[in-house]
Structure formats: structure tokens, C-alpha cells
Tab-separated table of C-alpha atoms in Angstrom:
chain	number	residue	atom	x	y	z
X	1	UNK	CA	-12.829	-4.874	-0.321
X	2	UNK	CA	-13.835	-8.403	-1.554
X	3	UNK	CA	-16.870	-9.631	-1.671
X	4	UNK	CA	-16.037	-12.438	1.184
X	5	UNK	CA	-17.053	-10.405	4.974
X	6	UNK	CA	-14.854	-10.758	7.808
X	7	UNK	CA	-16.106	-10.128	11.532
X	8	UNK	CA	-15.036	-7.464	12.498
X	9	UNK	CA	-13.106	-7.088	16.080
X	10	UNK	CA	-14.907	-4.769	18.622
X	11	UNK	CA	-13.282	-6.408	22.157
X	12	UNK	CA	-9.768	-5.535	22.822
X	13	UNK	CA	-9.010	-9.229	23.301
X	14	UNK	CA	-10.186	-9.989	19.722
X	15	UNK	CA	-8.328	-6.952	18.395
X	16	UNK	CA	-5.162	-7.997	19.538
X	17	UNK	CA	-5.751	-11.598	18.104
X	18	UNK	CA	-6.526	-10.103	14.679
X	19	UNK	CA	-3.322	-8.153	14.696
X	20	UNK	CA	-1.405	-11.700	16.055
X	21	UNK	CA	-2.770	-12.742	12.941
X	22	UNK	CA	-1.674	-9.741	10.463
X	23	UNK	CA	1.879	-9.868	12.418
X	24	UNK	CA	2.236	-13.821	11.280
X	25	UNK	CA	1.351	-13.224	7.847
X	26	UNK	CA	4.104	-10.161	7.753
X	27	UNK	CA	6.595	-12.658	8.938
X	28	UNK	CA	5.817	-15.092	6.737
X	29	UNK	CA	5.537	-13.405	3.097
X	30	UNK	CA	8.944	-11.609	4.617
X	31	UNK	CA	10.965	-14.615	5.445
X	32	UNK	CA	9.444	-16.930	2.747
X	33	UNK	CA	7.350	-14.670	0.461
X	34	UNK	CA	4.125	-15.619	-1.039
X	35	UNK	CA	4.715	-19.003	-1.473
X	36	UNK	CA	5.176	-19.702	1.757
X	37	UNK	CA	1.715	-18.245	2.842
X	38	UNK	CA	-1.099	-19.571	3.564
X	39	UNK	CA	-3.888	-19.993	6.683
X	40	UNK	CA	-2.199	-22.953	8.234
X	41	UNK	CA	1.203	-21.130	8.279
X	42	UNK	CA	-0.288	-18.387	9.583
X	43	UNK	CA	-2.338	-19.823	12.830
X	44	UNK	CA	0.612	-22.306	13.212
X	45	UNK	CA	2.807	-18.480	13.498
X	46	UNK	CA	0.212	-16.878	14.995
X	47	UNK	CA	0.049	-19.513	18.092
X	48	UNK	CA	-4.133	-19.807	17.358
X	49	UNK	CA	-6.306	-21.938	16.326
X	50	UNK	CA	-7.351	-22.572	12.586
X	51	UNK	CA	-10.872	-21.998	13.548
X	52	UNK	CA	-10.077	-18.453	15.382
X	53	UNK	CA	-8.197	-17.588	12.309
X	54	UNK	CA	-11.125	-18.053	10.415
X	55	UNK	CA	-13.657	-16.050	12.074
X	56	UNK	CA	-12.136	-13.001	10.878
X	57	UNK	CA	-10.632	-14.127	7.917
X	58	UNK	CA	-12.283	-16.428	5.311
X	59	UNK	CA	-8.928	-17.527	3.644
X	60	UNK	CA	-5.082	-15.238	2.812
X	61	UNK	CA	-6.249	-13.111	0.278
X	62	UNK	CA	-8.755	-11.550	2.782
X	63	UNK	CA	-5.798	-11.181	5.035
X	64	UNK	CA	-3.515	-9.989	2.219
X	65	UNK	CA	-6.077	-7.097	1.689
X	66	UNK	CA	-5.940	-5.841	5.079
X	67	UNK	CA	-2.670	-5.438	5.237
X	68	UNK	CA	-3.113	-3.819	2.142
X	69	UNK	CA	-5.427	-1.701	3.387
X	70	UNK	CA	-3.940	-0.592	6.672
X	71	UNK	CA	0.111	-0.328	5.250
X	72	UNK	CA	-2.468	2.202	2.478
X	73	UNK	CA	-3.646	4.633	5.405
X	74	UNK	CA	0.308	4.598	6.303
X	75	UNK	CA	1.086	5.951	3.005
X	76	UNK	CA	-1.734	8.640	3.392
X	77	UNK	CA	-0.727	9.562	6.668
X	78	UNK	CA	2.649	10.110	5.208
X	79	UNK	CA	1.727	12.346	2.645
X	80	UNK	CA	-0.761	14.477	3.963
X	81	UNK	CA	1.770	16.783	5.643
X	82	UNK	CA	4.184	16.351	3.192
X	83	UNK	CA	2.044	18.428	1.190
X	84	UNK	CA	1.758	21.250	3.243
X	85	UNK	CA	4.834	21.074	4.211
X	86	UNK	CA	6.582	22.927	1.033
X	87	UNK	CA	4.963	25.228	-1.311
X	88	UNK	CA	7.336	23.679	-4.087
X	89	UNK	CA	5.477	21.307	-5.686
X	90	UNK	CA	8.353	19.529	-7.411
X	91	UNK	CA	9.956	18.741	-4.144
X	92	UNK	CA	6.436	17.445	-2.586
X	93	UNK	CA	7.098	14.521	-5.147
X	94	UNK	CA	10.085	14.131	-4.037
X	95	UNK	CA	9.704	14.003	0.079
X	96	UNK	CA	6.305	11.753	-1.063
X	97	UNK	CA	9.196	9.609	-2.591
X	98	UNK	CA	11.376	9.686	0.155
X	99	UNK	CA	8.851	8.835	2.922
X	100	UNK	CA	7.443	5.270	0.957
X	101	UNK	CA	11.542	4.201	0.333
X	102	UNK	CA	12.004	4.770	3.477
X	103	UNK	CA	8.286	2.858	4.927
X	104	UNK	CA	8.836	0.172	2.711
X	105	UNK	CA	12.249	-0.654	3.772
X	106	UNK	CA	11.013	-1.100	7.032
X	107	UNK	CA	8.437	-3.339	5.825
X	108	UNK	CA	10.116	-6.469	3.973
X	109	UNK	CA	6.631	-8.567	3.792
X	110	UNK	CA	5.339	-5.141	1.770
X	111	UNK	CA	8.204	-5.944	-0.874
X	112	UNK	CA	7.548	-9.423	-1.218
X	113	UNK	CA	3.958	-8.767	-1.673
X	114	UNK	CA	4.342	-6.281	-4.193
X	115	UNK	CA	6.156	-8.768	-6.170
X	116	UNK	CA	3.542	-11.375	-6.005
X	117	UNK	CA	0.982	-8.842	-6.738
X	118	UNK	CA	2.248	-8.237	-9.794
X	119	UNK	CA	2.766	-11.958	-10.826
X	120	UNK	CA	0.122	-13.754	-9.009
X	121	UNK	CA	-2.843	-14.152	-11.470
X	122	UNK	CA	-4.769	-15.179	-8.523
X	123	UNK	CA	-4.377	-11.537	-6.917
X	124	UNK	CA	-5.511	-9.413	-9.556
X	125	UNK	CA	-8.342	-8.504	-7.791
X	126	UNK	CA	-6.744	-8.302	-4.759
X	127	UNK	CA	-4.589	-5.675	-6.477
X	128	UNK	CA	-7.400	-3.978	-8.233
X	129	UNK	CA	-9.429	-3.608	-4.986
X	130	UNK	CA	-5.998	-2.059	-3.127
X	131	UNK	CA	-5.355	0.257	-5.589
X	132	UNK	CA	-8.612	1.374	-5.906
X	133	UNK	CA	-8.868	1.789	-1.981
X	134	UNK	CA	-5.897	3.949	-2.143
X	135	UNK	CA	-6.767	5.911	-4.712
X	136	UNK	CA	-10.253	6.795	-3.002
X	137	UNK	CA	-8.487	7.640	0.180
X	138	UNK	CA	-6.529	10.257	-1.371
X	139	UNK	CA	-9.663	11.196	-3.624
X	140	UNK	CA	-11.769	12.307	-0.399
X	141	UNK	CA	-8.866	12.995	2.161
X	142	UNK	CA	-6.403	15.328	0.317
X	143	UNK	CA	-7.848	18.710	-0.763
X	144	UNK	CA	-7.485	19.330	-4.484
X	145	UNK	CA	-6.134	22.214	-4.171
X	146	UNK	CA	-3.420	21.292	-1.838
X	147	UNK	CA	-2.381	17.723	-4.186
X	148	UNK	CA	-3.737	18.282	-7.466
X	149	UNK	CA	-4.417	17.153	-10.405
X	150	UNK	CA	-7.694	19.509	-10.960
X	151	UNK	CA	-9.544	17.401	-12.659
X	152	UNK	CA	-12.910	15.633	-12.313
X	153	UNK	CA	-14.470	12.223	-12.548
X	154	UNK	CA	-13.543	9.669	-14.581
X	155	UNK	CA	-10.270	11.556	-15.811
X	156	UNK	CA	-9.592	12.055	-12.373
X	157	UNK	CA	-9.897	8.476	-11.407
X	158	UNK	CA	-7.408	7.997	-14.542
X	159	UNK	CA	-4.987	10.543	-13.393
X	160	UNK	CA	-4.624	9.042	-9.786
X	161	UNK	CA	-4.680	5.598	-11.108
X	162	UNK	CA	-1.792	6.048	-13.421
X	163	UNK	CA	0.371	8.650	-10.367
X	164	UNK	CA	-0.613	5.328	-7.824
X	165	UNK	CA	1.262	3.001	-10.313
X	166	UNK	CA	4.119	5.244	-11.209
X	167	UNK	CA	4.507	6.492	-7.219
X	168	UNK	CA	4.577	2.051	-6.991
X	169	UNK	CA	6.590	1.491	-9.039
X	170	UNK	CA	9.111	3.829	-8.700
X	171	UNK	CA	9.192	2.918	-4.914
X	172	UNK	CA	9.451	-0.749	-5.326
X	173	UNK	CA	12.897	-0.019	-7.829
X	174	UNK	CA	14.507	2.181	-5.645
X	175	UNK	CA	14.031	-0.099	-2.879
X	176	UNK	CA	15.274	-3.064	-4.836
X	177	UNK	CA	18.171	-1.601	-6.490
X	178	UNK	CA	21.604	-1.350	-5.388
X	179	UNK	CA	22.498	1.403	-2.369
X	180	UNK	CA	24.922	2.517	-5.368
X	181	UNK	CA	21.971	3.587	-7.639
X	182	UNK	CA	19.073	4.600	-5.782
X	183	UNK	CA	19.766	8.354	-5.723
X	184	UNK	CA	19.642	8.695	-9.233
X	185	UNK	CA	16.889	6.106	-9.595
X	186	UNK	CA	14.804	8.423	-7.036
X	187	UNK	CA	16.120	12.126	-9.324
X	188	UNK	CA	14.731	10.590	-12.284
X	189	UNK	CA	11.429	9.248	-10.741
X	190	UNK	CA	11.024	12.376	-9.207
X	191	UNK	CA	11.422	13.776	-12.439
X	192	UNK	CA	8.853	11.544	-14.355
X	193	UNK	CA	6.546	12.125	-11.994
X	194	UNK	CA	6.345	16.141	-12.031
X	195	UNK	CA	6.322	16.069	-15.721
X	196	UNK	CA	4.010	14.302	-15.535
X	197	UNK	CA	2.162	16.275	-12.636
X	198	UNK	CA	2.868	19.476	-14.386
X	199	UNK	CA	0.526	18.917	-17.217
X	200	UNK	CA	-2.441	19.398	-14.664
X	201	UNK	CA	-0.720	22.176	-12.649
């Protein structure tokens, strides 16, 4: 998380407000990407006030990382019984595959944000601080001998780093590519991925 605090909702009524809030900024970075975001936008979508907006969020990149966050714990929650669910490892890779094409098609705003991730100098840290989040959520909710890699500390935190960007990226080019090419697109990420898996097997 960043270093700028949010409150944090506890009433129902301020709950739904914050996820009024999260729903405008979806809308937004999907109908007019990054560019087209930013805390007026968002209140103005959101039907709240400016002021409302930011008493739980300090400025966009705050709300960028929640979505972050929360679209993060709908990977996990993907994956967890996707690894139970075959004994074949090499196929695990390949349902874990299957599952993110198929939640990030449903989210547009997650493709759009991806991209600006990725180009944004100002989101570096954004990015940093997501994929780090990620990569402790599988760290301390996925049982190492259930997901793998065994290995410990730092080369650990190396190993998921690098399997969080090639999982990304391989996602993010399926999804893009044409309907004509994404089967063999997802056979030969699949296939990067386990070797790359298998040398900690």
C-alpha cells in the first residue's frame, strides 16, 4: 500500500459509497482508459461529492491500488482450487491461465490499466506495491507444497516475482490478441511457464 492512508469504511452506507466510487473509476479507465481518469471524473461518475471522494481516497492512484488490490484477491481466489483440483501440475498452469483470460475479459478497466501500468512512469510504484501485494498473498495463502516453487526467502520472492510477471503477461497477450491466435498463444505460455516451473519441481 502507499504511504498516503485512506479511511477506511466500517458503516454499510459508507461501504457502498466507496464501491460507487471503485465502480466509476472501472467505467472510466474502461471507456476512456487512463487518460481519462482522474478524481473529478470520478465523483462527477460516481454522483458524489469531491469532498466525499476524498475522505477515502487522497487522489486516483490510491484508488487505482484498490482496485488493484481487490481484482488481486480475485486472482487468488481463482487459483486456490485450481490447485487442488488436478494432481497434474502442467495442467494447473494451464486452468490458472484459463481462469485470468477469462476474469480479465470480463474486466475491460483491468486491461486498460495494465497498459498504463506498464507505460505510466507515474505508476511505478503503484505497480511495484500491486505486485508485491500479490505476490505476498500467494506467499502466506497457498501451501508450498500444494503451488511450489520450494524455495525460501529472497529466491523465493525472486521466483514468484518473475511467475507474477510471466502469468501477466501472458494473460494480458492472450486477451489482446486476435480470437484466431489465442489458443496457441495460451499452449505456448503454458509451456514457458512449466519449464520454467519444472526447474523447482
Amino acid at each position: 500500500m502507499s504511504s498516503e492512508t485512506r479511511l477506511t469504511p466500517r458503516q454499510a452506507r459508507s461501504i457502498k459509497t466507496v464501491e460507487v466510487i471503485l465502480d466509476a473509476a472501472k467505467k472510466i479507465l474502461a471507456e476512456k482508459s487512463y487518460e481519462g481518469l482522474n478524481t473529478n471524473a470520478i465523483a462527477e461518475v460516481a454522483s458524489v461529492n469531491i469532498s466525499t471522494l476524498y475522505r477515502y481516497f487522497p487522489n486516483k492512484n490510491v484508488i487505482i491500488q484498490e482496485l488493484l488490490q481487490q481484482y488481486n484477491q480475485q486472482q487468488l481466489d481463482q487459483i486456490q482450487p485450481l490447485l487442488s483440483a488436478h494432481s497434474d501440475k502442467n495442467k494447473r498452469v494451464e486452468l490458472i491461465i484459463d481462469a485470468q483470460v477469462k476474469q480479465m475479459v470480463k474486466a475491460p478497466w483491468m486491461i486498460a490499466l495494465k497498459d498504463a501500468l506498464r507505460s505510466v512512469p507515474a505508476l511505478k510504484a503503484v505497480k511495484a506495491s500491486a505486485d508485491q501485494h500479490l505476490i505476498d498473498l500467494v506467499v502466506h495463502s497457498i501451501p508450498q507444497k500444494t503451488a511450489g516453487p520450494k524455495v525460501n526467502g529472497k529466491h523465493q520472492q525472486a521466483v514468484m516475482q518473475v511467475l507474477v510477471e510471466l502469468f501477466s503477461n501472458s494473460v494480458q497477450m492472450i486477451v489482446k490478441a486476435p480470437a484466431s491466435m489465442r489458443s496457441l498463444l495460451k499452449a505456448e505460455s503454458t509451456l514457458l511457464i512449466n519449464s520454467y516451473l519444472n526447474n523447482y519441481r
